[in-house]
Coordinates of C-alpha atoms in Angstrom, one line a residue:
X14 CA -118.9 126.4 -45.7
X15 CA -120.6 124.1 -42.3
X16 CA -117.4 124.8 -43.4
X17 CA -126.2 150.7 -44.0
X18 CA -125.1 152.4 -46.3
X19 CA -122.1 155.8 -45.8
X20 CA -122.1 158.3 -43.6
X21 CA -120.7 161.7 -44.2
X22 CA -116.9 161.9 -46.2
X23 CA -113.8 162.6 -44.9
X24 CA -113.2 166.1 -44.6
X25 CA -109.1 166.1 -44.9
X26 CA -109.0 165.1 -49.0
X27 CA -104.9 165.3 -49.0
X28 CA -103.9 164.1 -52.4
X29 CA -105.7 163.1 -56.0
X30 CA -104.9 159.6 -57.3
X31 CA -105.9 157.2 -60.3
X32 CA -105.9 153.4 -61.1
X33 CA -103.6 151.4 -61.7
X34 CA -100.2 150.2 -59.8
X35 CA -100.7 152.5 -56.7
X36 CA -97.1 154.3 -55.2
X37 CA -97.8 156.5 -51.8
X38 CA -97.2 159.9 -51.6
X39 CA -95.0 162.5 -50.0
X40 CA -97.3 164.4 -48.3
X41 CA -99.0 161.3 -46.4
X42 CA -102.4 160.7 -49.5
X43 CA -101.6 158.4 -52.1
X44 CA -100.5 158.7 -55.1
X45 CA -100.7 156.1 -58.7
X46 CA -99.4 155.7 -62.2
X47 CA -100.9 154.6 -64.9
X48 CA -104.3 154.3 -66.4
X49 CA -108.1 153.2 -64.1
X50 CA -110.3 155.1 -62.2
X51 CA -109.4 158.3 -60.3
X52 CA -110.5 159.3 -56.6
X53 CA -109.5 161.8 -53.8
X54 CA -108.3 160.1 -51.0
X55 CA -107.6 161.0 -47.2
X56 CA -105.4 158.3 -46.6
X57 CA -102.7 156.9 -48.1
X58 CA -103.1 152.6 -48.1
X59 CA -99.2 150.4 -47.8
X60 CA -99.6 146.6 -47.9
X61 CA -99.3 144.8 -44.6
X62 CA -100.0 148.6 -43.1
X63 CA -103.0 149.0 -40.5
X64 CA -104.9 151.1 -42.6
X65 CA -107.3 153.4 -40.3
X66 CA -110.0 155.8 -41.8
X67 CA -109.5 159.5 -41.4
X68 CA -112.8 159.8 -40.6
X69 CA -115.1 157.9 -38.7
X70 CA -116.9 156.4 -41.3
X71 CA -119.8 153.3 -42.2
X72 CA -120.2 151.4 -44.3
X73 CA -122.7 148.7 -44.9
X74 CA -122.2 144.8 -45.5
X75 CA -124.9 142.3 -46.8
X76 CA -124.3 139.6 -44.1
X77 CA -125.8 136.1 -44.7
X78 CA -127.3 134.5 -41.4
X79 CA -126.3 131.0 -40.4
X80 CA -128.6 129.5 -38.1
X81 CA -125.9 127.8 -35.9
X82 CA -124.1 131.6 -35.6
X83 CA -126.6 134.0 -35.2
X84 CA -125.2 137.9 -35.0
X85 CA -124.9 139.6 -31.8
X86 CA -124.4 142.8 -31.3
X87 CA -122.2 142.5 -28.4
X88 CA -120.5 140.6 -31.3
X89 CA -116.9 141.9 -30.4
X90 CA -115.9 141.3 -34.1
X91 CA -117.4 144.2 -35.5
X92 CA -116.1 146.2 -32.3
X93 CA -112.6 145.2 -32.8
X94 CA -112.3 146.1 -36.5
X95 CA -113.9 149.8 -35.3
X96 CA -111.4 150.3 -33.2
X97 CA -108.5 149.2 -35.5
X98 CA -109.8 151.1 -38.9
X99 CA -112.1 153.8 -37.7
X100 CA -115.0 151.7 -40.1
X101 CA -118.0 150.1 -38.4
X102 CA -119.8 147.2 -40.9
X103 CA -123.2 147.8 -40.9
X104 CA -124.6 144.2 -41.7
X105 CA -128.5 144.3 -43.9
X106 CA -128.9 140.3 -43.1
X107 CA -130.3 138.0 -45.5
X108 CA -130.8 134.3 -44.3
X109 CA -128.6 131.7 -45.6
X110 CA -131.4 129.2 -46.8
X111 CA -132.1 131.3 -49.8
X112 CA -129.4 134.3 -49.6
X113 CA -128.8 133.3 -53.9
X114 CA -132.8 135.0 -53.9
X115 CA -132.3 137.2 -51.7
X116 CA -129.0 138.9 -52.7
X117 CA -130.2 139.3 -56.5
X118 CA -133.2 141.2 -55.4
X119 CA -131.2 143.6 -53.3
X120 CA -128.6 144.1 -55.9
X121 CA -130.9 143.8 -58.9
X122 CA -133.0 146.3 -57.2
X123 CA -130.4 148.8 -55.9
X124 CA -131.3 148.2 -52.5
X125 CA -128.5 146.2 -51.3
X126 CA -125.6 147.8 -49.1
X127 CA -122.4 148.7 -50.7
X128 CA -120.1 145.6 -49.5
X129 CA -121.1 141.9 -51.2
X130 CA -119.1 139.2 -49.8
X131 CA -119.3 136.0 -49.9
X132 CA -118.7 136.4 -53.6
X133 CA -117.8 133.3 -55.2
X134 CA -115.9 133.5 -59.7
X135 CA -118.8 133.3 -61.6
X136 CA -121.0 135.2 -59.1
X137 CA -121.2 138.6 -60.6
X138 CA -121.5 137.7 -63.6
X139 CA -125.0 138.7 -64.2
X140 CA -124.0 141.7 -62.3
X141 CA -121.2 142.8 -64.5
X142 CA -123.8 142.7 -67.0
X143 CA -126.4 144.9 -65.6
X144 CA -123.9 147.3 -64.1
X145 CA -124.8 146.6 -60.6
X146 CA -121.6 146.7 -59.5
X147 CA -118.3 148.5 -59.9
X148 CA -115.4 147.0 -62.2
X149 CA -113.0 146.3 -60.2
X150 CA -110.0 146.6 -61.9
X151 CA -110.3 150.1 -62.4
X152 CA -109.7 150.3 -59.0
X153 CA -106.7 148.6 -58.5
X154 CA -104.4 151.1 -57.0
X155 CA -106.6 151.3 -54.0
X156 CA -105.8 147.0 -53.0
X157 CA -102.3 147.3 -52.3
X158 CA -102.8 143.8 -50.3
X159 CA -104.7 142.1 -52.7
X160 CA -102.1 143.0 -56.3
X161 CA -99.3 142.5 -52.9
X162 CA -100.1 138.9 -52.9
X163 CA -101.8 137.9 -56.0
X164 CA -97.8 138.6 -57.5
X165 CA -96.5 137.0 -54.0
X166 CA -98.5 133.7 -55.0
X167 CA -98.5 133.9 -58.7
X168 CA -102.1 134.4 -59.1
X169 CA -102.0 137.0 -61.9
X170 CA -102.9 134.7 -64.5
X171 CA -105.8 133.9 -62.1
X172 CA -106.7 137.2 -61.8
X173 CA -107.4 138.0 -65.5
X174 CA -109.5 135.4 -66.5
X175 CA -111.9 137.1 -64.2
X176 CA -112.1 139.4 -66.7
X177 CA -115.6 140.2 -68.9
X178 CA -115.9 141.0 -72.0
X179 CA -115.0 144.3 -71.5
X180 CA -111.8 143.9 -70.3
X181 CA -112.7 144.0 -66.9
X182 CA -113.2 142.4 -63.4
X183 CA -116.2 142.5 -61.0
X184 CA -114.8 141.3 -58.1
X185 CA -111.9 140.2 -56.2
X186 CA -111.7 136.4 -55.1
X187 CA -110.7 135.0 -51.8
X188 CA -106.2 134.4 -52.3
X189 CA -105.3 131.2 -51.4
X190 CA -101.4 130.2 -50.9
X191 CA -102.3 126.2 -51.2
X192 CA -105.0 125.4 -53.4
X193 CA -106.8 121.8 -52.1
X194 CA -110.4 120.4 -53.3
X195 CA -113.1 121.6 -50.5
X196 CA -115.0 119.4 -49.9
X197 CA -113.8 115.6 -50.7
X198 CA -114.3 111.7 -49.7
X199 CA -114.0 110.9 -45.3
X200 CA -114.1 107.7 -44.8
X201 CA -114.5 105.0 -41.7
X202 CA -110.2 104.2 -42.4
X203 CA -110.3 101.2 -39.7
X204 CA -113.2 99.9 -41.5
X205 CA -112.1 100.2 -44.3
X206 CA -109.0 98.5 -43.5
X207 CA -110.7 95.6 -41.1
X208 CA -112.5 94.4 -45.1
X209 CA -108.8 94.3 -46.1
X210 CA -109.4 97.7 -48.5
X211 CA -107.2 100.0 -47.5
X212 CA -107.2 103.6 -48.4
X213 CA -108.7 103.9 -52.1
X214 CA -107.0 105.7 -54.8
X215 CA -109.3 105.6 -57.5
X216 CA -112.8 104.9 -58.4
X217 CA -112.3 101.7 -59.2
X218 CA -111.1 100.7 -55.8
X219 CA -113.0 102.7 -54.2
X220 CA -115.5 100.2 -56.0
X221 CA -113.9 97.0 -54.5
X222 CA -113.6 98.8 -51.0
X223 CA -117.3 99.4 -51.2
X224 CA -118.0 95.9 -51.9
X225 CA -116.7 94.6 -48.8
X226 CA -118.2 96.5 -46.8
X227 CA -121.6 96.0 -47.7
X228 CA -120.4 92.2 -47.5
X229 CA -119.2 92.7 -44.0
X230 CA -122.0 95.5 -42.7
X231 CA -125.1 93.9 -44.9
X232 CA -127.7 96.4 -44.2
X233 CA -125.4 99.6 -44.9
X234 CA -125.1 101.1 -48.0
X235 CA -121.5 102.5 -47.9
X236 CA -120.9 105.8 -49.6
X237 CA -122.9 108.7 -49.3
X238 CA -123.5 112.2 -49.8
X239 CA -125.3 114.5 -48.0
X240 CA -125.5 117.7 -50.5
X241 CA -128.1 116.4 -52.7
X242 CA -125.3 114.5 -54.2
X243 CA -123.6 118.3 -55.4
X244 CA -120.5 117.7 -53.5
X245 CA -119.4 114.2 -54.6
X246 CA -120.6 114.3 -58.0
X247 CA -118.2 117.9 -58.4
X248 CA -115.4 116.0 -57.4
X249 CA -115.8 112.7 -58.8
X250 CA -115.7 114.7 -62.3
X251 CA -112.5 115.7 -62.9
X252 CA -111.0 112.0 -62.8
X253 CA -113.8 111.5 -65.3
X254 CA -112.9 114.5 -67.8
X255 CA -116.5 116.4 -66.8
X256 CA -117.6 118.6 -64.3
X257 CA -120.6 118.0 -62.3
X258 CA -122.4 119.0 -59.2
X259 CA -121.1 122.2 -57.5
X260 CA -118.3 122.5 -59.8
X261 CA -121.0 122.5 -63.2
X262 CA -120.7 126.4 -64.0
X263 CA -122.6 126.5 -67.3
X264 CA -121.7 123.4 -68.3
X265 CA -118.4 124.3 -70.9
X266 CA -115.4 122.0 -71.4
X267 CA -112.7 122.6 -73.2
X268 CA -112.3 119.5 -75.4
X269 CA -107.7 120.1 -76.2
X270 CA -108.5 118.0 -79.1
X271 CA -111.2 119.6 -81.0
X272 CA -110.4 123.5 -80.1
X273 CA -113.3 124.4 -78.9
X274 CA -115.9 124.5 -76.0
X275 CA -118.5 120.9 -75.5
X276 CA -121.6 121.0 -73.6
X277 CA -120.0 119.0 -70.8
X278 CA -123.1 115.9 -70.8
X279 CA -122.7 115.1 -73.9
X280 CA -119.1 113.8 -73.2
X281 CA -118.7 110.4 -72.9
X282 CA -116.3 110.8 -69.3
X283 CA -120.2 112.7 -67.8
X284 CA -122.0 109.4 -69.2
X285 CA -119.6 107.0 -67.9
X286 CA -119.1 109.4 -64.2
X287 CA -123.1 108.8 -63.9
X288 CA -123.0 104.8 -65.3
X289 CA -120.4 105.1 -62.0
X290 CA -122.8 106.3 -59.4
X291 CA -125.6 104.6 -61.0
X292 CA -123.8 101.1 -60.7
X293 CA -123.2 102.4 -57.2
X294 CA -127.1 102.7 -56.8
X295 CA -127.8 99.3 -57.9
X296 CA -126.3 97.1 -56.5
X297 CA -126.3 98.7 -52.4
X298 CA -123.3 100.7 -52.5
X299 CA -124.5 104.2 -52.5
X300 CA -126.6 106.2 -50.0
X301 CA -129.1 107.1 -52.4
X302 CA -131.2 109.1 -49.9
X303 CA -128.5 111.6 -50.0
X304 CA -128.3 113.0 -53.5
X305 CA -132.3 113.0 -53.2
X306 CA -133.0 114.9 -49.6
X307 CA -132.8 118.8 -49.8
X308 CA -129.6 119.5 -46.7
X309 CA -127.9 122.2 -45.9
X310 CA -125.1 120.3 -44.4
X311 CA -124.2 116.5 -42.9
X312 CA -127.3 116.2 -41.5
X313 CA -128.9 112.8 -42.0
X314 CA -125.9 111.2 -43.6
X315 CA -123.8 112.4 -40.2
X316 CA -126.8 110.4 -38.1
X317 CA -125.8 107.3 -40.8
X318 CA -122.3 107.5 -40.5
X319 CA -122.9 107.3 -36.4
X320 CA -124.6 104.3 -37.0
X321 CA -122.4 102.2 -39.1
X322 CA -124.5 102.6 -42.4
X323 CA -122.8 105.0 -44.2
X324 CA -118.0 104.3 -43.9
X325 CA -117.9 107.1 -46.4
X326 CA -118.4 110.4 -47.0
X327 CA -118.5 113.3 -48.7
X328 CA -117.5 116.8 -46.6
X329 CA -114.3 118.9 -45.5
X330 CA -111.9 119.1 -42.2
X331 CA -115.0 120.3 -40.1
X332 CA -117.1 117.5 -41.2
X333 CA -114.3 114.9 -40.1
X334 CA -114.7 116.5 -36.5
X335 CA -118.3 116.5 -36.6
X336 CA -118.5 112.7 -38.0
X337 CA -116.5 112.0 -34.7
X338 CA -118.6 113.8 -32.1
X339 CA -121.8 111.9 -33.4
X340 CA -120.0 108.7 -33.5
X341 CA -118.6 109.4 -30.0
X342 CA -122.5 109.9 -28.4
X343 CA -123.4 106.0 -30.4
X344 CA -120.1 103.9 -29.0
X345 CA -119.4 105.6 -26.0
X346 CA -116.0 108.2 -26.0
X347 CA -114.0 105.8 -25.5
X348 CA -114.8 104.2 -29.1
X349 CA -111.9 103.1 -31.4
X350 CA -112.2 104.2 -34.7
X351 CA -110.2 106.8 -37.2
X352 CA -111.9 109.3 -40.0
X353 CA -109.2 110.1 -42.5
X354 CA -110.4 113.0 -45.1
X355 CA -108.4 111.3 -48.7
X356 CA -107.4 113.0 -51.6
X357 CA -110.5 112.4 -55.1
X358 CA -109.7 108.9 -56.0
X359 CA -108.1 109.2 -59.8
X360 CA -111.0 108.0 -61.9
X361 CA -110.5 106.1 -65.8
X362 CA -110.6 109.4 -68.3
X363 CA -108.0 112.1 -66.6
X364 CA -106.7 109.7 -64.1
X365 CA -105.7 111.6 -60.5
X366 CA -106.9 114.6 -61.9
X367 CA -108.5 117.5 -59.2
X368 CA -110.2 120.7 -60.0
X369 CA -108.0 123.6 -61.2
X370 CA -106.0 125.6 -58.6
X371 CA -108.9 127.9 -56.9
X372 CA -109.6 131.5 -55.5
X373 CA -112.3 131.1 -52.4
X374 CA -115.1 133.9 -52.1
X375 CA -114.1 137.2 -52.1
X376 CA -116.7 140.3 -52.7
X377 CA -118.1 143.0 -55.0
X378 CA -119.2 146.6 -54.3
X379 CA -122.6 147.9 -55.6
X380 CA -122.1 150.2 -58.1
X381 CA -124.1 153.1 -56.3
X382 CA -120.5 154.1 -54.3
X383 CA -119.2 155.0 -57.8
X384 CA -119.4 159.1 -56.7
X385 CA -119.5 158.1 -53.1
X386 CA -116.7 160.0 -51.2
X387 CA -115.8 158.0 -49.1
X388 CA -114.9 155.3 -52.0
X389 CA -111.3 155.6 -51.8
X390 CA -112.2 154.2 -48.0
X391 CA -113.9 152.0 -48.3
X392 CA -111.6 150.4 -51.0
X393 CA -108.9 150.6 -48.8
X394 CA -110.8 149.0 -45.6
X395 CA -112.0 146.4 -48.1
X396 CA -108.5 145.2 -49.1
X397 CA -107.0 145.4 -45.5
X398 CA -109.8 143.8 -44.0
X399 CA -109.4 140.8 -46.8
X400 CA -105.9 140.6 -47.9
X401 CA -104.0 142.1 -44.9
X402 CA -101.6 139.5 -43.5
X403 CA -103.1 141.1 -40.0
X404 CA -106.9 141.1 -40.7
X405 CA -106.6 137.3 -41.8
X406 CA -105.3 136.0 -38.8
X407 CA -107.6 138.3 -36.7
X408 CA -111.1 137.5 -39.1
X409 CA -109.8 133.6 -38.2
X410 CA -108.3 134.0 -34.0
X411 CA -109.5 137.6 -32.9
X412 CA -106.8 139.7 -31.4
X413 CA -103.7 138.2 -30.2
X414 CA -102.4 137.9 -26.9
X415 CA -105.9 138.3 -26.1
X416 CA -108.2 135.2 -27.4
X417 CA -105.0 133.0 -28.5
X418 CA -100.9 133.1 -28.7
X419 CA -99.1 132.0 -31.7
X420 CA -95.7 130.9 -31.2
X421 CA -92.7 131.9 -33.5
X422 CA -93.5 128.5 -36.5
X423 CA -97.2 129.4 -36.4
X424 CA -98.1 127.4 -33.9
X425 CA -101.7 129.0 -32.0
X426 CA -103.1 127.9 -29.4
X427 CA -106.5 129.4 -27.8
X428 CA -107.0 130.7 -24.9
X429 CA -108.4 128.2 -22.3
X430 CA -111.2 130.4 -21.6
X431 CA -112.0 130.2 -25.3
X432 CA -113.3 127.4 -27.5
X433 CA -114.0 126.9 -31.0
X434 CA -116.6 124.3 -31.4
X435 CA -116.6 123.9 -35.4
X436 CA -112.8 122.3 -35.0
X437 CA -113.4 120.8 -31.7
X438 CA -110.8 123.1 -29.6
X439 CA -110.5 123.6 -26.4
X440 CA -113.3 122.0 -25.7
X441 CA -112.7 120.4 -22.2
X442 CA -112.2 124.1 -21.0
X443 CA -113.5 127.4 -22.8
X444 CA -116.4 129.0 -21.6
X445 CA -116.7 131.5 -24.8
X446 CA -117.2 130.1 -28.4
X447 CA -114.6 132.3 -30.6
X448 CA -117.2 131.9 -33.5
X449 CA -120.6 131.9 -31.9
X450 CA -120.3 134.7 -29.5
X451 CA -117.5 137.0 -30.7
X452 CA -117.8 136.7 -34.3
X453 CA -114.4 135.1 -35.0
X454 CA -114.2 132.6 -37.4
X455 CA -116.9 133.6 -39.0
X456 CA -118.5 131.8 -42.3
X457 CA -118.6 135.8 -43.7
X458 CA -115.4 136.7 -43.4
X459 CA -112.9 134.1 -42.1
X460 CA -111.0 132.2 -44.4
X461 CA -111.5 133.6 -47.8
X462 CA -107.8 134.7 -48.5
X463 CA -105.3 132.0 -46.0
X464 CA -101.9 131.1 -46.1
X465 CA -100.2 128.1 -46.2
X466 CA -99.4 129.3 -42.1
X467 CA -102.8 130.0 -41.0
X468 CA -105.0 128.1 -42.9
X469 CA -103.1 125.0 -40.5
X470 CA -102.7 126.6 -37.6
X471 CA -106.6 125.5 -36.6
X472 CA -106.7 122.0 -38.4
X473 CA -106.2 119.0 -37.1
X474 CA -103.2 118.0 -38.3
X475 CA -104.8 114.9 -40.6
X476 CA -106.2 118.0 -42.5
X477 CA -102.1 119.0 -43.4
X478 CA -101.5 115.3 -44.5
X479 CA -104.8 115.4 -46.6
X480 CA -103.3 118.5 -48.1
X481 CA -100.0 117.5 -48.5
X482 CA -101.0 113.6 -50.0
X483 CA -103.5 116.3 -52.9
X484 CA -99.9 118.3 -53.1
X485 CA -98.3 115.0 -55.0
X486 CA -99.9 113.1 -55.6
X487 CA -102.7 115.0 -57.6
X488 CA -102.5 117.0 -60.5
X489 CA -104.8 120.3 -61.0
X490 CA -106.8 120.6 -64.2
X491 CA -105.7 123.5 -66.2
X492 CA -108.4 125.9 -66.1
X493 CA -110.4 126.4 -69.1
X494 CA -109.7 129.4 -71.7
X495 CA -111.9 132.4 -70.5
X496 CA -115.1 133.2 -72.7
X497 CA -116.1 136.1 -71.2
X498 CA -120.1 137.1 -72.4
X499 CA -121.6 140.4 -73.8
X500 CA -124.9 141.7 -72.6
X501 CA -126.6 140.2 -75.0
X502 CA -125.0 136.7 -75.3
X503 CA -125.5 136.6 -71.5
X504 CA -129.4 136.8 -71.6
X505 CA -129.7 134.4 -74.4
X506 CA -127.1 132.0 -72.3
X507 CA -128.6 132.2 -69.5
X508 CA -132.0 131.7 -70.3
X509 CA -131.2 128.4 -73.1
X510 CA -128.4 127.3 -69.7
X511 CA -130.7 127.4 -67.4
X512 CA -133.4 125.2 -69.5
X513 CA -130.4 122.9 -70.0
X514 CA -128.8 122.8 -66.2
X515 CA -132.5 121.8 -65.1
X516 CA -133.2 118.8 -68.1
X517 CA -129.6 117.7 -67.2
X518 CA -130.1 117.7 -63.1
X519 CA -133.5 115.8 -63.3
X520 CA -132.4 113.1 -65.9
X521 CA -128.8 113.0 -64.0
X522 CA -131.2 112.3 -60.7
X523 CA -132.8 109.4 -62.2
X524 CA -130.4 107.8 -64.1
X525 CA -128.1 107.5 -61.3
X526 CA -131.5 106.7 -58.3
X527 CA -132.5 104.1 -61.1
X528 CA -135.5 105.8 -62.1
X529 CA -134.9 105.9 -65.4
X530 CA -132.9 103.0 -67.2
X531 CA -129.7 104.3 -68.8
X532 CA -130.4 102.7 -72.0
X533 CA -132.5 106.0 -72.1
X534 CA -129.2 107.8 -72.2
X535 CA -129.5 108.6 -75.8
X536 CA -132.7 110.0 -76.0
X537 CA -131.8 112.1 -73.1
X538 CA -128.6 113.0 -75.3
X539 CA -132.0 114.0 -77.6
X540 CA -133.7 116.3 -75.5
X541 CA -130.3 118.3 -75.3
X542 CA -130.6 119.1 -78.5
X543 CA -134.1 119.9 -79.2
X544 CA -132.9 122.2 -75.4
X545 CA -131.0 124.4 -77.6
X546 CA -127.6 122.6 -76.9
X547 CA -125.8 123.8 -79.8
X548 CA -126.6 126.9 -80.3
X549 CA -126.0 127.2 -76.3
X550 CA -122.9 126.7 -77.0
X551 CA -122.3 128.6 -80.7
X552 CA -122.9 131.3 -78.0
X553 CA -119.8 130.3 -76.1
X554 CA -117.3 129.0 -78.7
X555 CA -118.2 133.0 -79.8
X556 CA -117.2 134.7 -76.8
X557 CA -114.4 132.2 -76.6
X558 CA -112.9 132.9 -80.3
X559 CA -113.8 136.9 -80.1
X560 CA -111.7 136.9 -76.3
X561 CA -108.5 135.2 -77.6
X562 CA -108.9 137.0 -81.3
X563 CA -108.5 140.3 -78.6
X564 CA -106.0 139.0 -76.9
X565 CA -104.0 138.4 -79.5
X566 CA -104.3 141.6 -81.3
X567 CA -103.6 143.6 -77.7
X568 CA -100.7 141.7 -78.0

């Protein structure tokens, strides 16, 4: 977030297995029950036990390079993983700045390494339709850790929703024991208290608070985003009964009353969302630059927050620390102020509703490894790396006892010679950053799957309070019904959906910043109709009905 290839096959083959719900065999290999793909495995894999390949193996991984954490050959991450598993990760590097484009080109051309990380639900659809990635549901027996925590954390129904038109899923996501919105509003609580606003619980209360702050600090534009509006529109939309920003997806929103999907920009809730932020901009309460300037992080918003120009902005738990450091640099280390990450405010349509319980990033395997004799090793290794409890803690903190210690209650203490600048830990004593210097807590691997205990271990107590405030006071929106498209539908929907979304993105930004008057909303709706919105929604609703009928027939 802000926050290759294979070598020789294992020579020792102990048993054959087939996908579907595995149990260990008596001869040291792995035996399976049920249908699915059949592989020969050189070693068995058991949930929450250390996996180790029978022979030294290399596995290529598509590694996204963040500019602030460049990969070095000396990273402890790769050496430790190899020591534990007998598998060496071999990165193929792509830059963060154009990750999606580079990844798409490599996968489509068949040049990508086998392991594709940082895959969010929905990213896999285009590759699944073209046959570029493996249907991981066919190989579920070789992923005992994944299956254990899917069931233990009651996520099976959500996994089933990942199935495509052929009934298979092509990525396995990061699993979260507890799920709250990662991005929300971070406020300067001392300033909100100073003007008598308190902590806003709804967007209407936020509006009143911003007006009071504007009166006290007339040169400010008190609310900002920093992610071209995509972050704020995402978490705000749920309270308005819509999806927007980062959460726009294909633009389809399930209308419970109609029993069908509608295009979210055509709904009254979406219109109210746009009207709300346009009002803020018109009254000087919204920093419109933060909706228009391209940015890969807090950037200028962080500077404006530090200089009392913005007093509430989008961010995650790590952003709080960024705001604190920046403000101390301007106001001095002894300055008194308080930043608080608050639950996403409630809206006028859906009330105190937040995004559905969600997955985090997971992985895909490219289809070129389908007949690779090491495929079972790749699957078992990836399952251990992403889903085993031991690996989850390792990826975040490094080797226990070497870089950190953990008490019986889960409290982590980073050894004094180590630090984690991203979370402002041991900044006064540490000389070795476990992220930048050793590769732990990386943006590519760490945090994908997390227990609540692990999530709490690196976040400040204030974030735990934020989690509790969301869990206790907000209702996750119910997931939408699945609507898996076949290959022809996916191609048609992609062409129509891309054109429609381009029109939406342009018009919505113009409406919000005042470049287009809201009196032209009906004209905007006519533009969507002319761009084929009805044909687009017919494709999506046909897929939804077909899937629902297939499920009903199967049951």
